[in-house]
């Protein structure tokens, strides 16, 4: 290279260095603004006006404050400054925490504590997340701290630059598939005779807050309705309950267990002991709970291990590869309340009965372990949007997951899952997502969102009518739902003509939801896409009182009849298939009992519990039904007399030396679960509903229960059958099986 070329190269390098110095980025750190020569790109915040040293300072501050504010919302469970309605709990964090010493919460690095919000407590009033409130708080946080962040642009004074604010900053936050920060702050700067102005700034953070908010709210409402936390806690307690013999270190007092032995050494616990053991159990069990459907478990060759782990899949949230969830409990949190009854102070002991006078046995004891747990403890939830950015100040890592967290309080009340308070109607969930059902006086603010204030339609005329008579219904409560909870609102009640006139905001596939006493819920889709008038008619199905009947199906007889007719497909020995089926259906005897419950899949109609035959006025002789899909569970019990045992080898009778050694007891002989659907025409024309329950009584000459058991692990029924299928007088013995899908159809209720 000649000297002229070298000189040109030096000039070019010099120009590049001078330009780099001229466009240095101003970033905010702690309480001062420092100027640096950029070896990294400029801040993602963009000024909509001329780029100057002052605009770089503002852009850097907006970027830093928006990240900090979003982290505060993430860490604290949906807020920056607590509005005062939510209960909070202090949680220890290691990497970063919230500093409350300066009044306005600020993010601080290193270990410390943060106050995290409960979205549901033992009050059963859901404090659902509000998107507009979170947007407002983040904007206010930026506006409050932005003037102090730029530090009056003091770092520019040495360069002869003076900057003057023409108005206070105003930031608008929009949560969409990313967080959009729009800030308006009019500034005027001068340097010598040069003057410039700037005003508009925009910054984006790749975090999908609406998805996180919606999934968090679904978890809260589903817990309120279906108590999945308490169900799993009870399952874990049952799994680790004392089962007799010597007490293990991790044994817990059982819900119900009777132990008979001759040592008469009972097992005891203390409250601190149970608290310690149960705390360890919750620490290990909670992280295993998987809340989303379709969770991919690790490959396992052990079927038992696979079954145990898959049992931890709760399936509250729809399958979504972009969402991950977790539940945790820390032992240092302890219990907000723990009581176990019966107990004597801190001592938990069984109810012990001693029996004397049995030949060859000096004494025999029966310990009844029947304990009721009342527990209240916090559970920390994490909902992660995997494609979203992870904020690790001062950096934002794209696509590394944003973990939003919040608390719920688990609540067992005497083994009952989350005691409900009278007079508070609960929200419900439909297939489209969150919905509200019922008049929730204590949580009106959760449903009166400002969404419906943005009315843009013409008049929407809603009419509520009785489906049977088409007469108008007064006082029908009407709601409108459009996607997430922040877009849900109560419209009001219908007048004496069954009419309610409102205006609604734009919404695609919105849902009208109506409820009125004495009727089933109604849901109708209503889209508002223009300013035209709309009309909607809600037809309410009246609750129908149906007489209750229950018929038992004897399992051995069912298997035998199925074998003889090849699944009730043909006659056998002159008896048609229908008659054979009727022969296995028998009316309940006076000493037979069935306890059952029905659950309507959607809606808020009370779930009836029935006892058949009715024994008192506490149990209905009729059942109130409406059209819909139901799941039912029925337990069949038979009163039997247990006579004194006889030893066939010695002909010695064991007598308990009581006046009446033969005592009737109720013995469970089968549980039946069924799912069925009823439409309006079926219910309208019916007077009675007949349920079918399976029973399986062990013959008195069969002592090997395991070999006699008909119900198999795959749900099929299988037994050894001896019958004359060929009608030639020669019975044959075969093993016969009925697939689950075949006999389930025989259990569907019938109407007449």
Coordinates of C-alpha atoms in Angstrom, one line a residue, residues 259 264-267 349-355 364-370:
X259 CA -57.1 -51.7 63.0
X264 CA -53.5 -53.5 72.0
X265 CA -50.7 -51.0 71.3
X266 CA -52.2 -47.9 69.8
X267 CA -50.5 -45.4 67.6
X349 CA -55.1 -40.6 69.5
X350 CA -57.5 -43.3 68.1
X351 CA -60.8 -44.4 69.6
X352 CA -59.9 -47.7 71.2
X353 CA -62.3 -50.5 72.1
X354 CA -61.1 -53.6 74.0
X355 CA -62.9 -57.0 73.8
X364 CA -58.4 -58.0 71.4
X365 CA -58.4 -54.3 70.6
X366 CA -60.0 -52.4 67.8
X367 CA -58.6 -48.9 67.1
X368 CA -60.7 -46.6 65.0
X369 CA -58.5 -43.9 63.4
X370 CA -61.0 -41.3 62.1

